[in-house]
Structures are given as structure tokens and as C-alpha cells.
Amino acid sequence: MFQSSRFLLKAGRGKPVAVLVGMALIAAACGGDSDDSDAADAETATATAEAPADETATAEAEASAPADGKSTTLRATLPQEPASWNYWEVAANALRFPTFYNVQETMVEVTTAGEIVPMLAEAWTVSDDGLTYTFTMREAKFHDGSDLDSADVVYSMEKNATSPLSKLSAPHQNVASVTATDERTVEIVLTQPSATFLRELGNSAGYVVPENFLEENDANSVMIGTGPYVFADYKPDTSLTFTRFEEYWGEKPYFEVIDWKFVDDETAALNGLLAGEYDFVTAVLAEGIERVATFTEDPEFKVLFESAGEVSYLWLNVNEPAFQDERVRQAIAHAVNREEAIGVYDGYADPTCLMVVPYAEPYNSDYCPYPYDPEKSMALLAEAGFEGLEIDYPFATVASHPFTMEVLTQQLADVGITVNSRGEDLTTWLDKTWEQGNYGMSEIRDSANIMQYGCEGGREPLGKSSTLCIPEFEDKLAVADSFIDNDEYLAAMSDLVKTFADLAWVTVISAPKVPMIMSADLEGIQEVRINNGIDLGAARWAD
Amino acid sequence: MLRHTLRSLVTLLFTAIVGSVAVFVLVHMLGGDIVTVLLGKEAGPGDVQFMREELGIDRPLVVQYLDWLGGVVTGDLGTSYGMGYDIFDEIVRRLEPTIMITLGGLLVSVPLALLLGTYSATNAKKLRGGAIDVVAQVGTAVPAFWAGLLLVLVFGVRLGWLPTGGYVPLGEDPVACLRSIILPVLALSLGVTAVFTRYVRTAMIDVLNEDFMRAAMARGRTRRGAALVHGVRNASIPLVTVAALQFGQLIAGAVVVENVFVLPGIGRLIVTATLGREVIVVQSLALVIMLFILVLNFLVDIAYGFLDPRIRDKADSK
């Protein structure tokens, strides 16, 4: 006993670390020479083996070997995870991002060029008065094996109309009836013409699911659509697995399995990419921005910049007495230096003054009524009698918002405005700032539709903070959507967004681009996302 | 002894209930609820109220709490608002990675601390003994997340020996499981080892000056031999207390480490459930963790009664 203990003490001198390193070496060696792709394949095979949704597709995915030696599993990270997968009641982009286009499809598709093309509706006609839309549905199957028919469309449209989410329900507010005229034909009648109705059917409002899907399934953890991938397996906080849908109506995608991992820590995601554990980091939104430049210089990786999805803007509380004077609002707008503010995104953003989302809309322009001019800002404040103005500024402590807060606080301080900033976690911010209106000003980055800023614009206002109710704006908002002629519609929208900028309740700062970092030989990833969905239908390894 | 045990048990239950009330109140003070999370900015006021009614979170807080507590008493922790999973099942599913890294942390920390602490104490007046103490002091100041990041960069990214994150269940692939927990265990155990080492060192220095140690050496034991045979055993008794207390710290550290290494354990669930305002998930988790730590302390209390008759006698005499 004594001898062995003595030996242990002697051996312990400098040895523990060596023992631990030794453990690491043994474990690393035990891993054998299987590459990471194989490991991922094994993991996903295990995951998909548990999936009840599509056992046939799973078996095929497991059985098929990569023809060219490359893995047919794409390993990608997701920065966020939704609270539920119920598309009907969850607003999070985290839900739409992986599932839109891949799992769920819509009536029509809006292309990156802004064109409306067939998706589940292979053809349609619009009556001369712009009130009646007649859709002919294509032959397609749902992931549960059932055929798509007009009854599914009627059910889906009626369900979407009653969703608590304005993105799903608002476009259906002017719908008088949805009727299945035969097995593949659906007629939708509106109460008044709408320039955006058809386009909205290419967004969440046009989701099509099997009849009675919400009543017969646990929509919190199951998703059934017609897309090229089956929602096969979901492990909370861990992974989401899609398997290729072999009965997809369109061209089958290259990858048999999409192995999504939820990695909210960008440092961890980028480290995993460097270590070869992932092929694709789908979005870099916060602290990882600083590392993007190193990936652009590395030939093993490729960086694409997703654009056109969102704009960053600060907006003012419509109930604050100081902001009723338009000179104060204009002074704040003049104080914002957009060129400096995009430094938050390491320059991966375009400065802009208009609330136009998607950013590529044809009615966008370089119109900017209140460019950066600190002298004019100070003069306006003095003229309005609001020198020494103090503003309460709660900000969400996620993504780029804390960094933007620092920049804006300094810029406003430069013109004599004191900003009292306070950080709130996203849910608290949504509750106290967005819902309860406890703020002077705040900043947000999202794809908010300008239509949602009116109180009489035919849409449900987003929150107390965003209800402008200004006649000049309301009048234009009310008529913009009613033009059937596209040129008239574009002219009206151009006028509307300029009016919105003139009012200065909202100061749009920039259209940030989201870096997506991937293996250099990954092709077919779109740089422009529509509706926050990432379409992996064309993704493949380079030959 | 029975009275001592009963008293400890009552204290345990009372503390657990007070703790769960505190967690319930604190989570509600954060602002926002699951409906805010689900509907985000796209909801109208009518829809928000409708969903709150559907989920039953529009009821008075006391009613909601008692409803949850009633479920707990009957063994039902409830279901999550968002994903709709059974909370008990989810906790069980998440236990494995958390147990692996916390127990792994203890298994690494305790023997290592005994070695280093004893060595440092027996060489307290020498440079090498002091050096271990200095390193241990630095170790107590190193945050687990920072240690984790460094380990990932060196062993995961630079050398490529070990995965940078993720967890493979033990039953699925024991080797891959071991590989996936090495770095988290190291990150988690670093600070704890440092604390234990300092504690063992102090306890051992005290023990070395005891009369029975001098007696052992007078009977021919060397100083090191006496330390090993009599010292370690005596210094280990209070270490049990510290280890039990440090287990709470290990779980707190697991919250950080599980996020750095993207491990789907209890710690990560606490974070996501809190951010997602899954109030009953947070409450249930807090209750389970509290009960675990309280039971551990309860067992230590009981063990004291057996180990040290003076404590048992004192309790029985009251």
C-alpha cells in the first residue's frame, strides 16, 4: 500500500496533464480514420432510423452510397430554434428558414427577380375586375403519401385566414370565398382588388398542407408538406433531419439528407466549420461577423452574402410628446450617420433610407430626405426647443442590436441628445417594448412590411408602437394595394415609401447582408432569400 | 438519529418548495411569456389574449403555481407550452450528457485534487509546493467558458483530435461518446480541481500538525508515509462536504459548458426554456436540480451522523 501510494505520488509529478492528454489521444485514436462525413452519416442514419414520417425515404437514403465518393449528407448549422414547429402559430424566422421551400411549399413562388411563377398551382387566371382567381393545381404528393387536391387547398387557405399570425392571415382579409370547383381547381374570390394578393400566396399565407393537418397531427413537432425534403426527425436543442422526398413532383435534390444542427453560439459554429464538422454555417449575425474576413481569404471556404431580406431601422414611440414635433423627428434622422453605422456589420450592409423589403423591389430608390447632417440636426432641435433631449432606448440583447445601440447612442450624443439605453432579452423586449410600448425609441432589424404600419391600411397593426394613423399616410396606404395594373401599383408604392420616409417616425439605417460560410465546393446556395427561406433544392457538391 | 433524519427531511422539502416559488416569481418578473415568444411581432392583441386563454396562462399566478404543484405531487411535471413534450421525459432524455460531464468532472477533479493538494501540503515550504498553490489560485479564476474555448481551438480546430461540440449518447457509440465529453469535462473540472486542490492543501497542512501525525512519525513513518496513510483519510472527510457543495457549482458550470460545446443537456435546456419563457419547464428543472442537491446534502448530513458521533449525539439530545 505504502509503496504503491509512494509510486503514485512520484508518478503524479507532472503526470496528470499527460494522463489527460493521453486520454484525449486514445479517444482520438479510437475514433479511427473515419472522416467527419462518415460520422455525420452515421449520426443522421441513426436519427432518420427513428423517424416515423417517411421510413421508405429513410431506408433509401441509408442504402444509397455516394456515387462520386462525396457524402450525400449536407451538414449545416442553424443559429436559432423555434419554440414550436407549428407554422400556423409560430412567427419565428427560425421556423421558416429551414422549412420554407424544403418542406413546405406555397401556391405560387416569388423568384429572386421578383417574378411570380407556378409552384403548387401550375396555372391561374385572374378575372378582368381583379376579384376572381382561378387556380389549377398540379399533381403532387404530400410527405404522408396523400395526393394534393383542391380540398387541401381550400382547407389550407381557410386555416391560414384564421391564423393568429398576421403574415398568414392578413393577406386573406379581403377573401370572400374559397371554393373547390373540381378536384384540381380552386376559385378564390376577393371583396376588392389587391395588387399583392397573388404575391402573398408565395409567402406564408400560401402554405398548403393536407386537409385536417392541424386537427389530426401534433403540429408542434411534425410538419407535412409537398417539398423536396421530408421533415424526418427533430431532437430539441440538438438536431433536425430532413430526408429527400423520393416522390417529389419536381426535380429531386442532390443531397439525400440535410443534417441541421442547432448551434446558437457563432463561435462554436465557426469552430466546427474549421474543424470539418459542418459544411455550411447558414447565418452569421453577431460576434462571428469579425471572423468573416478570415474565411473570405481561405481557399477552403466560400462566403456568400445573403441580401434583400431585412432592413435595420430605429423607430420612435408615437405617443412621446417630444416626437409630435416633426422637427425633433427630423433632427434624429439627420443625426444618423449610416456609413458609420454599417460598421456594425463590418461593412456587410448597404446604407438606405427607405423601408423597402425585399430590398430588391422595383420601387426602391436612393431617395433620402434626411441625410446625415449633425449641424442641421442641432439647429432643428434648437428651433423646436428640445436642446438637451433625453430618450429612453431599450434594445434587444441579441444579434447586432447591442452594437448598433452603441453606435446610435454616440451619434445622437454628438448632436446633444442623451440616450438612456437598457438591454433586454428578446422576449422581454418584445413584451415591454413592442407590445406594451414602454420606450422612447428602439432599433430593430426585420422584414416588416410597410403595410403593417397603418391603422387603416387593411392590415392588423403589428403593435401599439407601429400604429401611425396619419391621414396622409393612411390615404396612400389604403389605395396602393388596390391597383390591378402593375405600373400603377409600383408608382403608388414608390410614393408610399417616400411618404413614409418623409414622416421620419422611422429612420431606416441599412439593409444588412447576412454572411453564409460554407465549404468551397458547395454550390447552388442562393444569395438572395425570399420569405426567409433557404432553398436547398439546387445545392450540390462541385464536380 | 431518527429525529435528526426527519428534521433534515422536513428541511429538504420546505427548501424545495420555497425554491420553486422563488423560481416561479423570478421567471414571471422577466416580462413576456410563451405567447410573446410564439407569435412574436406578428400577433394582434386579440390573438395574444386568445392564445393565453388556450394555454391557461391568463389564470392568476397562484392558481397556475398550485396547478403545477398538484401535478408534481402526483408525479406529473406537465408538458411544455411550445413543443408539447412531456417535461419528465425530456428531463430524463437530457440527464445523460449532464451526468456524464458533471460526474466526469468530479471523477477527474477529486483524485487530481487529492494528489496535487497532498503534494503541495507535504512540500508547503518548498518552491514546488508553493507553485502548485499558485497554479491552483489561477485555476480558480479561469472561467469555464474561456477554458472551453481554448480547449476547442487547440484540440478541436488546430489539432483536430476531438470534436468541437455535440454529444453522442453512450448507448449509441461509447467511443464517440467518450470523445465528445473529454473537452467539456476538462473545461468543467479545471476550476473545480483548483478549488479542491486548495482545500485539500489547507486541510492536509492542518492534519500534518495534528498529534496523531507526530505519533505516527514517532513510530517510524516518514512524513510522506504518515500523510498518505493517516493524513489523506482525515483530510478527505471534509472534502466530502466540499464535493457535495461543489456539485451545485458543477451544474452551474454545466449550463455554460453545455452551451459552449452545444451539448443537449439539462444546462442547455435551462437556458432555452428560460429564454423561451417555458415557465413550467424552468420550474420543473429548478425543482429537480434543487431536490438533487438537497438530497445530496441530506445524505451528507446523515453521513455526518454516522461519521462523527458528536453530531448525532447533539441532534438526539435536542
mmCIF file of C-alpha atoms in Angstrom, chain B residues 4-312:
data_model
loop_
_atom_site.group_PDB
_atom_site.id
_atom_site.type_symbol
_atom_site.label_atom_id
_atom_site.label_comp_id
_atom_site.label_asym_id
_atom_site.label_seq_id
_atom_site.Cartn_x
_atom_site.Cartn_y
_atom_site.Cartn_z
ATOM 1 C CA HIS B 4 -32.028 14.073 13.040
ATOM 2 C CA THR B 5 -33.050 12.327 9.811
ATOM 3 C CA LEU B 6 -36.662 13.519 9.982
ATOM 4 C CA ARG B 7 -35.600 17.074 10.680
ATOM 5 C CA SER B 8 -33.283 17.006 7.657
ATOM 6 C CA LEU B 9 -36.062 15.606 5.505
ATOM 7 C CA VAL B 10 -38.557 18.305 6.512
ATOM 8 C CA THR B 11 -35.942 20.991 5.892
ATOM 9 C CA LEU B 12 -35.295 19.482 2.471
ATOM 10 C CA LEU B 13 -38.963 19.585 1.398
ATOM 11 C CA PHE B 14 -39.510 23.082 2.782
ATOM 12 C CA THR B 15 -36.426 24.391 0.981
ATOM 13 C CA ALA B 16 -37.528 22.774 -2.293
ATOM 14 C CA ILE B 17 -40.965 24.421 -2.136
ATOM 15 C CA VAL B 18 -39.562 27.840 -1.222
ATOM 16 C CA GLY B 19 -37.042 27.499 -4.045
ATOM 17 C CA SER B 20 -39.699 26.583 -6.611
ATOM 18 C CA VAL B 21 -41.824 29.582 -5.565
ATOM 19 C CA ALA B 22 -38.775 31.838 -5.943
ATOM 20 C CA VAL B 23 -38.076 30.486 -9.437
ATOM 21 C CA PHE B 24 -41.744 30.862 -10.424
ATOM 22 C CA VAL B 25 -41.809 34.505 -9.290
ATOM 23 C CA LEU B 26 -38.451 35.352 -10.868
ATOM 24 C CA VAL B 27 -39.333 33.907 -14.278
ATOM 25 C CA HIS B 28 -42.587 35.881 -14.300
ATOM 26 C CA MET B 29 -40.716 39.049 -13.391
ATOM 27 C CA LEU B 30 -38.644 38.772 -16.588
ATOM 28 C CA GLY B 31 -41.530 40.011 -18.706
ATOM 29 C CA GLY B 32 -43.108 38.346 -21.700
ATOM 30 C CA ASP B 33 -44.479 34.832 -21.882
ATOM 31 C CA ILE B 34 -44.640 31.876 -24.222
ATOM 32 C CA VAL B 35 -47.263 33.610 -26.372
ATOM 33 C CA THR B 36 -44.892 36.533 -26.889
ATOM 34 C CA VAL B 37 -42.268 34.029 -27.999
ATOM 35 C CA LEU B 38 -44.605 32.104 -30.303
ATOM 36 C CA LEU B 39 -46.360 34.991 -32.014
ATOM 37 C CA GLY B 40 -43.507 37.494 -31.907
ATOM 38 C CA LYS B 41 -44.249 40.773 -33.656
ATOM 39 C CA GLU B 42 -46.873 39.345 -35.957
ATOM 40 C CA ALA B 43 -49.714 38.997 -33.489
ATOM 41 C CA GLY B 44 -52.749 41.151 -32.972
ATOM 42 C CA PRO B 45 -53.851 41.909 -29.368
ATOM 43 C CA GLY B 46 -56.943 39.687 -29.716
ATOM 44 C CA ASP B 47 -54.866 36.736 -30.846
ATOM 45 C CA VAL B 48 -52.469 37.135 -27.928
ATOM 46 C CA GLN B 49 -55.304 37.004 -25.418
ATOM 47 C CA PHE B 50 -56.890 34.048 -27.204
ATOM 48 C CA MET B 51 -53.698 32.015 -27.064
ATOM 49 C CA ARG B 52 -53.075 32.886 -23.406
ATOM 50 C CA GLU B 53 -56.531 31.557 -22.620
ATOM 51 C CA GLU B 54 -55.887 28.433 -24.698
ATOM 52 C CA LEU B 55 -52.690 27.719 -22.766
ATOM 53 C CA GLY B 56 -54.188 28.640 -19.418
ATOM 54 C CA ILE B 57 -51.560 31.271 -18.673
ATOM 55 C CA ASP B 58 -54.133 34.020 -18.284
ATOM 56 C CA ARG B 59 -55.147 32.499 -14.932
ATOM 57 C CA PRO B 60 -53.968 34.043 -11.634
ATOM 58 C CA LEU B 61 -50.333 33.167 -10.893
ATOM 59 C CA VAL B 62 -51.240 31.432 -7.633
ATOM 60 C CA VAL B 63 -53.659 29.138 -9.469
ATOM 61 C CA GLN B 64 -51.038 28.366 -12.108
ATOM 62 C CA TYR B 65 -48.454 27.565 -9.448
ATOM 63 C CA LEU B 66 -50.767 25.348 -7.412
ATOM 64 C CA ASP B 67 -51.881 23.577 -10.579
ATOM 65 C CA TRP B 68 -48.254 22.765 -11.381
ATOM 66 C CA LEU B 69 -47.515 21.758 -7.776
ATOM 67 C CA GLY B 70 -50.541 19.460 -7.778
ATOM 68 C CA GLY B 71 -49.154 17.764 -10.857
ATOM 69 C CA VAL B 72 -45.745 17.390 -9.233
ATOM 70 C CA VAL B 73 -47.294 15.691 -6.197
ATOM 71 C CA THR B 74 -48.994 13.165 -8.488
ATOM 72 C CA GLY B 75 -45.791 12.663 -10.449
ATOM 73 C CA ASP B 76 -46.783 14.750 -13.476
ATOM 74 C CA LEU B 77 -44.449 17.633 -14.310
ATOM 75 C CA GLY B 78 -46.685 18.671 -17.217
ATOM 76 C CA THR B 79 -45.993 19.383 -20.872
ATOM 77 C CA SER B 80 -44.136 22.234 -22.486
ATOM 78 C CA TYR B 81 -46.249 25.007 -23.997
ATOM 79 C CA GLY B 82 -44.343 25.235 -27.269
ATOM 80 C CA MET B 83 -43.130 21.851 -28.436
ATOM 81 C CA GLY B 84 -45.660 19.997 -26.294
ATOM 82 C CA TYR B 85 -43.138 17.472 -24.994
ATOM 83 C CA ASP B 86 -43.581 15.682 -21.684
ATOM 84 C CA ILE B 87 -41.293 17.535 -19.294
ATOM 85 C CA PHE B 88 -40.346 14.489 -17.223
ATOM 86 C CA ASP B 89 -39.403 12.523 -20.347
ATOM 87 C CA GLU B 90 -37.406 15.439 -21.693
ATOM 88 C CA ILE B 91 -35.511 15.858 -18.409
ATOM 89 C CA VAL B 92 -34.701 12.146 -18.395
ATOM 90 C CA ARG B 93 -33.507 12.387 -22.025
ATOM 91 C CA ARG B 94 -31.276 15.329 -21.124
ATOM 92 C CA LEU B 95 -29.811 13.823 -17.991
ATOM 93 C CA GLU B 96 -27.223 11.661 -19.723
ATOM 94 C CA PRO B 97 -24.922 14.358 -21.133
ATOM 95 C CA THR B 98 -25.210 16.426 -17.950
ATOM 96 C CA ILE B 99 -24.436 13.457 -15.710
ATOM 97 C CA MET B 100 -21.584 12.433 -17.968
ATOM 98 C CA ILE B 101 -19.858 15.795 -17.764
ATOM 99 C CA THR B 102 -20.604 16.584 -14.110
ATOM 100 C CA LEU B 103 -19.691 13.141 -12.809
ATOM 101 C CA GLY B 104 -16.778 13.106 -15.236
ATOM 102 C CA GLY B 105 -15.768 16.457 -13.802
ATOM 103 C CA LEU B 106 -15.871 15.058 -10.264
ATOM 104 C CA LEU B 107 -14.010 11.886 -11.246
ATOM 105 C CA VAL B 108 -11.248 13.988 -12.741
ATOM 106 C CA SER B 109 -11.228 16.667 -10.060
ATOM 107 C CA VAL B 110 -11.284 14.678 -6.831
ATOM 108 C CA PRO B 111 -8.342 12.303 -7.423
ATOM 109 C CA LEU B 112 -6.331 15.031 -9.096
ATOM 110 C CA ALA B 113 -7.004 17.429 -6.242
ATOM 111 C CA LEU B 114 -6.053 14.794 -3.663
ATOM 112 C CA LEU B 115 -2.757 14.217 -5.441
ATOM 113 C CA LEU B 116 -1.931 17.853 -6.050
ATOM 114 C CA GLY B 117 -3.227 19.086 -2.683
ATOM 115 C CA THR B 118 -1.347 16.436 -0.714
ATOM 116 C CA TYR B 119 1.819 17.001 -2.695
ATOM 117 C CA SER B 120 1.532 20.753 -2.230
ATOM 118 C CA ALA B 121 0.931 20.369 1.525
ATOM 119 C CA THR B 122 3.812 17.978 2.086
ATOM 120 C CA ASN B 123 6.053 20.390 0.190
ATOM 121 C CA ALA B 124 4.463 23.536 1.541
ATOM 122 C CA LYS B 125 7.741 25.162 2.409
ATOM 123 C CA LYS B 126 9.345 24.313 -0.896
ATOM 124 C CA LEU B 127 9.081 26.096 -4.247
ATOM 125 C CA ARG B 128 7.250 23.213 -5.962
ATOM 126 C CA GLY B 129 4.606 23.101 -3.241
ATOM 127 C CA GLY B 130 4.054 26.827 -3.491
ATOM 128 C CA ALA B 131 3.992 26.649 -7.284
ATOM 129 C CA ILE B 132 1.053 24.207 -7.206
ATOM 130 C CA ASP B 133 -0.776 26.563 -4.875
ATOM 131 C CA VAL B 134 -0.203 29.497 -7.232
ATOM 132 C CA VAL B 135 -1.396 27.462 -10.229
ATOM 133 C CA ALA B 136 -4.461 26.391 -8.236
ATOM 134 C CA GLN B 137 -5.212 30.015 -7.405
ATOM 135 C CA VAL B 138 -5.005 30.930 -11.074
ATOM 136 C CA GLY B 139 -7.204 27.932 -11.878
ATOM 137 C CA THR B 140 -9.971 29.173 -9.595
ATOM 138 C CA ALA B 141 -10.030 32.422 -11.593
ATOM 139 C CA VAL B 142 -10.305 30.794 -15.040
ATOM 140 C CA PRO B 143 -13.907 30.882 -16.321
ATOM 141 C CA ALA B 144 -15.168 27.541 -17.667
ATOM 142 C CA PHE B 145 -16.315 29.055 -20.976
ATOM 143 C CA TRP B 146 -12.889 30.552 -21.617
ATOM 144 C CA ALA B 147 -11.164 27.294 -20.809
ATOM 145 C CA GLY B 148 -13.658 25.567 -23.098
ATOM 146 C CA LEU B 149 -12.961 27.901 -25.987
ATOM 147 C CA LEU B 150 -9.204 27.429 -25.634
ATOM 148 C CA LEU B 151 -9.559 23.643 -25.500
ATOM 149 C CA VAL B 152 -11.754 23.699 -28.604
ATOM 150 C CA LEU B 153 -9.294 25.854 -30.513
ATOM 151 C CA VAL B 154 -6.322 23.669 -29.594
ATOM 152 C CA PHE B 155 -7.718 20.108 -29.600
ATOM 153 C CA GLY B 156 -10.660 20.585 -31.953
ATOM 154 C CA VAL B 157 -9.705 23.175 -34.543
ATOM 155 C CA ARG B 158 -5.895 23.211 -34.535
ATOM 156 C CA LEU B 159 -5.087 19.553 -33.862
ATOM 157 C CA GLY B 160 -8.388 18.047 -34.975
ATOM 158 C CA TRP B 161 -8.189 15.319 -32.349
ATOM 159 C CA LEU B 162 -11.562 15.797 -30.728
ATOM 160 C CA PRO B 163 -14.947 17.137 -31.809
ATOM 161 C CA THR B 164 -15.560 20.833 -31.188
ATOM 162 C CA GLY B 165 -19.076 20.189 -29.950
ATOM 163 C CA GLY B 166 -22.099 17.918 -29.949
ATOM 164 C CA TYR B 167 -22.859 14.785 -27.978
ATOM 165 C CA VAL B 168 -23.113 11.122 -28.931
ATOM 166 C CA PRO B 169 -25.182 9.020 -26.478
ATOM 167 C CA LEU B 170 -23.271 6.320 -24.628
ATOM 168 C CA GLY B 171 -25.578 3.567 -25.847
ATOM 169 C CA GLU B 172 -25.147 4.658 -29.436
ATOM 170 C CA ASP B 173 -21.360 4.695 -29.638
ATOM 171 C CA PRO B 174 -19.312 4.541 -26.399
ATOM 172 C CA VAL B 175 -16.075 5.658 -28.077
ATOM 173 C CA ALA B 176 -17.689 8.602 -29.826
ATOM 174 C CA CYS B 177 -19.406 9.417 -26.522
ATOM 175 C CA LEU B 178 -16.052 9.486 -24.736
ATOM 176 C CA ARG B 179 -14.567 11.654 -27.447
ATOM 177 C CA SER B 180 -17.465 14.085 -27.220
ATOM 178 C CA ILE B 181 -17.187 14.625 -23.460
ATOM 179 C CA ILE B 182 -13.417 14.892 -22.978
ATOM 180 C CA LEU B 183 -13.155 18.594 -23.702
ATOM 181 C CA PRO B 184 -16.318 19.558 -21.769
ATOM 182 C CA VAL B 185 -15.137 17.532 -18.773
ATOM 183 C CA LEU B 186 -11.734 19.205 -18.865
ATOM 184 C CA ALA B 187 -13.294 22.663 -19.168
ATOM 185 C CA LEU B 188 -15.690 21.952 -16.321
ATOM 186 C CA SER B 189 -13.196 20.288 -13.998
ATOM 187 C CA LEU B 190 -10.456 22.874 -14.298
ATOM 188 C CA GLY B 191 -11.922 25.358 -11.830
ATOM 189 C CA VAL B 192 -13.305 22.664 -9.530
ATOM 190 C CA THR B 193 -9.947 20.885 -9.394
ATOM 191 C CA ALA B 194 -8.305 24.156 -8.432
ATOM 192 C CA VAL B 195 -10.809 24.727 -5.606
ATOM 193 C CA PHE B 196 -10.477 21.150 -4.344
ATOM 194 C CA THR B 197 -6.683 21.300 -4.532
ATOM 195 C CA ARG B 198 -6.577 24.414 -2.405
ATOM 196 C CA TYR B 199 -8.987 22.862 0.057
ATOM 197 C CA VAL B 200 -7.068 19.590 0.314
ATOM 198 C CA ARG B 201 -3.822 21.515 0.732
ATOM 199 C CA THR B 202 -5.208 23.568 3.625
ATOM 200 C CA ALA B 203 -6.836 20.548 5.278
ATOM 201 C CA MET B 204 -3.686 18.491 4.862
ATOM 202 C CA ILE B 205 -1.458 21.193 6.340
ATOM 203 C CA ASP B 206 -3.771 21.250 9.387
ATOM 204 C CA VAL B 207 -3.750 17.461 9.646
ATOM 205 C CA LEU B 208 0.025 17.272 9.341
ATOM 206 C CA ASN B 209 0.318 19.293 12.538
ATOM 207 C CA GLU B 210 -2.014 17.013 14.500
ATOM 208 C CA ASP B 211 -0.658 14.945 17.399
ATOM 209 C CA PHE B 212 -1.593 11.634 15.766
ATOM 210 C CA MET B 213 0.641 12.533 12.810
ATOM 211 C CA ARG B 214 3.582 13.187 15.098
ATOM 212 C CA ALA B 215 2.792 9.922 16.871
ATOM 213 C CA ALA B 216 2.794 8.061 13.555
ATOM 214 C CA MET B 217 6.157 9.572 12.628
ATOM 215 C CA ALA B 218 7.493 8.745 16.107
ATOM 216 C CA ARG B 219 6.564 5.123 15.361
ATOM 217 C CA GLY B 220 8.774 5.228 12.286
ATOM 218 C CA ARG B 221 6.563 6.536 9.491
ATOM 219 C CA THR B 222 8.134 9.041 7.147
ATOM 220 C CA ARG B 223 6.362 12.393 6.852
ATOM 221 C CA ARG B 224 5.100 11.454 3.399
ATOM 222 C CA GLY B 225 4.039 8.000 4.558
ATOM 223 C CA ALA B 226 2.141 9.404 7.516
ATOM 224 C CA ALA B 227 0.488 11.909 5.211
ATOM 225 C CA LEU B 228 -0.661 9.165 2.870
ATOM 226 C CA VAL B 229 -1.841 6.652 5.434
ATOM 227 C CA HIS B 230 -3.354 8.941 8.064
ATOM 228 C CA GLY B 231 -3.431 12.406 6.519
ATOM 229 C CA VAL B 232 -5.319 11.779 3.290
ATOM 230 C CA ARG B 233 -8.001 9.779 5.095
ATOM 231 C CA ASN B 234 -8.610 12.527 7.671
ATOM 232 C CA ALA B 235 -8.413 15.357 5.129
ATOM 233 C CA SER B 236 -10.870 13.505 2.866
ATOM 234 C CA ILE B 237 -13.775 13.664 5.348
ATOM 235 C CA PRO B 238 -14.358 17.424 4.975
ATOM 236 C CA LEU B 239 -13.649 17.042 1.256
ATOM 237 C CA VAL B 240 -16.891 15.039 1.002
ATOM 238 C CA THR B 241 -18.760 18.133 2.225
ATOM 239 C CA VAL B 242 -16.958 20.393 -0.204
ATOM 240 C CA ALA B 243 -17.550 17.961 -3.069
ATOM 241 C CA ALA B 244 -21.275 17.885 -2.280
ATOM 242 C CA LEU B 245 -21.383 21.672 -2.207
ATOM 243 C CA GLN B 246 -19.285 21.946 -5.338
ATOM 244 C CA PHE B 247 -21.711 19.695 -7.196
ATOM 245 C CA GLY B 248 -24.047 22.683 -7.354
ATOM 246 C CA GLN B 249 -21.193 24.674 -8.852
ATOM 247 C CA LEU B 250 -20.598 21.887 -11.338
ATOM 248 C CA ILE B 251 -24.213 22.061 -12.504
ATOM 249 C CA ALA B 252 -23.943 25.845 -12.786
ATOM 250 C CA GLY B 253 -20.751 25.324 -14.786
ATOM 251 C CA ALA B 254 -22.557 22.733 -16.918
ATOM 252 C CA VAL B 255 -25.007 25.427 -18.034
ATOM 253 C CA VAL B 256 -22.086 27.363 -19.513
ATOM 254 C CA VAL B 257 -20.117 24.385 -20.787
ATOM 255 C CA GLU B 258 -23.118 22.754 -22.434
ATOM 256 C CA ASN B 259 -23.699 25.936 -24.394
ATOM 257 C CA VAL B 260 -20.062 26.297 -25.417
ATOM 258 C CA PHE B 261 -19.934 22.657 -26.565
ATOM 259 C CA VAL B 262 -23.543 22.518 -27.826
ATOM 260 C CA LEU B 263 -24.436 19.582 -25.572
ATOM 261 C CA PRO B 264 -28.157 18.791 -25.311
ATOM 262 C CA GLY B 265 -28.178 18.502 -21.525
ATOM 263 C CA ILE B 266 -30.049 19.943 -18.588
ATOM 264 C CA GLY B 267 -27.972 23.133 -18.579
ATOM 265 C CA ARG B 268 -28.826 23.942 -22.174
ATOM 266 C CA LEU B 269 -32.478 23.177 -21.519
ATOM 267 C CA ILE B 270 -32.495 25.666 -18.633
ATOM 268 C CA VAL B 271 -31.203 28.393 -20.922
ATOM 269 C CA THR B 272 -33.532 27.702 -23.840
ATOM 270 C CA ALA B 273 -36.543 27.218 -21.570
ATOM 271 C CA THR B 274 -35.828 30.483 -19.747
ATOM 272 C CA LEU B 275 -35.333 32.457 -22.950
ATOM 273 C CA GLY B 276 -38.407 30.773 -24.404
ATOM 274 C CA ARG B 277 -40.475 31.514 -21.265
ATOM 275 C CA GLU B 278 -41.369 27.867 -20.810
ATOM 276 C CA VAL B 279 -42.199 28.643 -17.202
ATOM 277 C CA ILE B 280 -43.222 25.161 -16.080
ATOM 278 C CA VAL B 281 -40.166 23.638 -17.741
ATOM 279 C CA VAL B 282 -37.905 26.061 -15.844
ATOM 280 C CA GLN B 283 -39.799 25.412 -12.598
ATOM 281 C CA SER B 284 -39.622 21.666 -13.036
ATOM 282 C CA LEU B 285 -35.934 21.764 -13.863
ATOM 283 C CA ALA B 286 -35.190 24.015 -10.920
ATOM 284 C CA LEU B 287 -37.129 21.674 -8.649
ATOM 285 C CA VAL B 288 -35.300 18.596 -9.916
ATOM 286 C CA ILE B 289 -31.880 20.249 -9.536
ATOM 287 C CA MET B 290 -32.733 21.610 -6.109
ATOM 288 C CA LEU B 291 -34.000 18.237 -4.954
ATOM 289 C CA PHE B 292 -30.880 16.566 -6.285
ATOM 290 C CA ILE B 293 -28.558 18.950 -4.461
ATOM 291 C CA LEU B 294 -30.692 18.919 -1.330
ATOM 292 C CA VAL B 295 -30.776 15.132 -1.299
ATOM 293 C CA LEU B 296 -27.029 15.120 -1.715
ATOM 294 C CA ASN B 297 -26.656 17.472 1.241
ATOM 295 C CA PHE B 298 -29.212 15.432 3.167
ATOM 296 C CA LEU B 299 -27.135 12.309 2.622
ATOM 297 C CA VAL B 300 -24.028 14.197 3.710
ATOM 298 C CA ASP B 301 -25.906 15.296 6.849
ATOM 299 C CA ILE B 302 -26.870 11.707 7.553
ATOM 300 C CA ALA B 303 -23.359 10.536 6.808
ATOM 301 C CA TYR B 304 -22.001 13.051 9.309
ATOM 302 C CA GLY B 305 -24.193 11.451 11.901
ATOM 303 C CA PHE B 306 -22.516 8.158 11.256
ATOM 304 C CA LEU B 307 -19.020 9.516 10.727
ATOM 305 C CA ASP B 308 -18.957 11.854 13.674
ATOM 306 C CA PRO B 309 -20.868 10.597 16.744
ATOM 307 C CA ARG B 310 -20.690 14.083 18.324
ATOM 308 C CA ILE B 311 -23.123 15.456 15.670
ATOM 309 C CA ARG B 312 -25.523 12.553 16.100
#
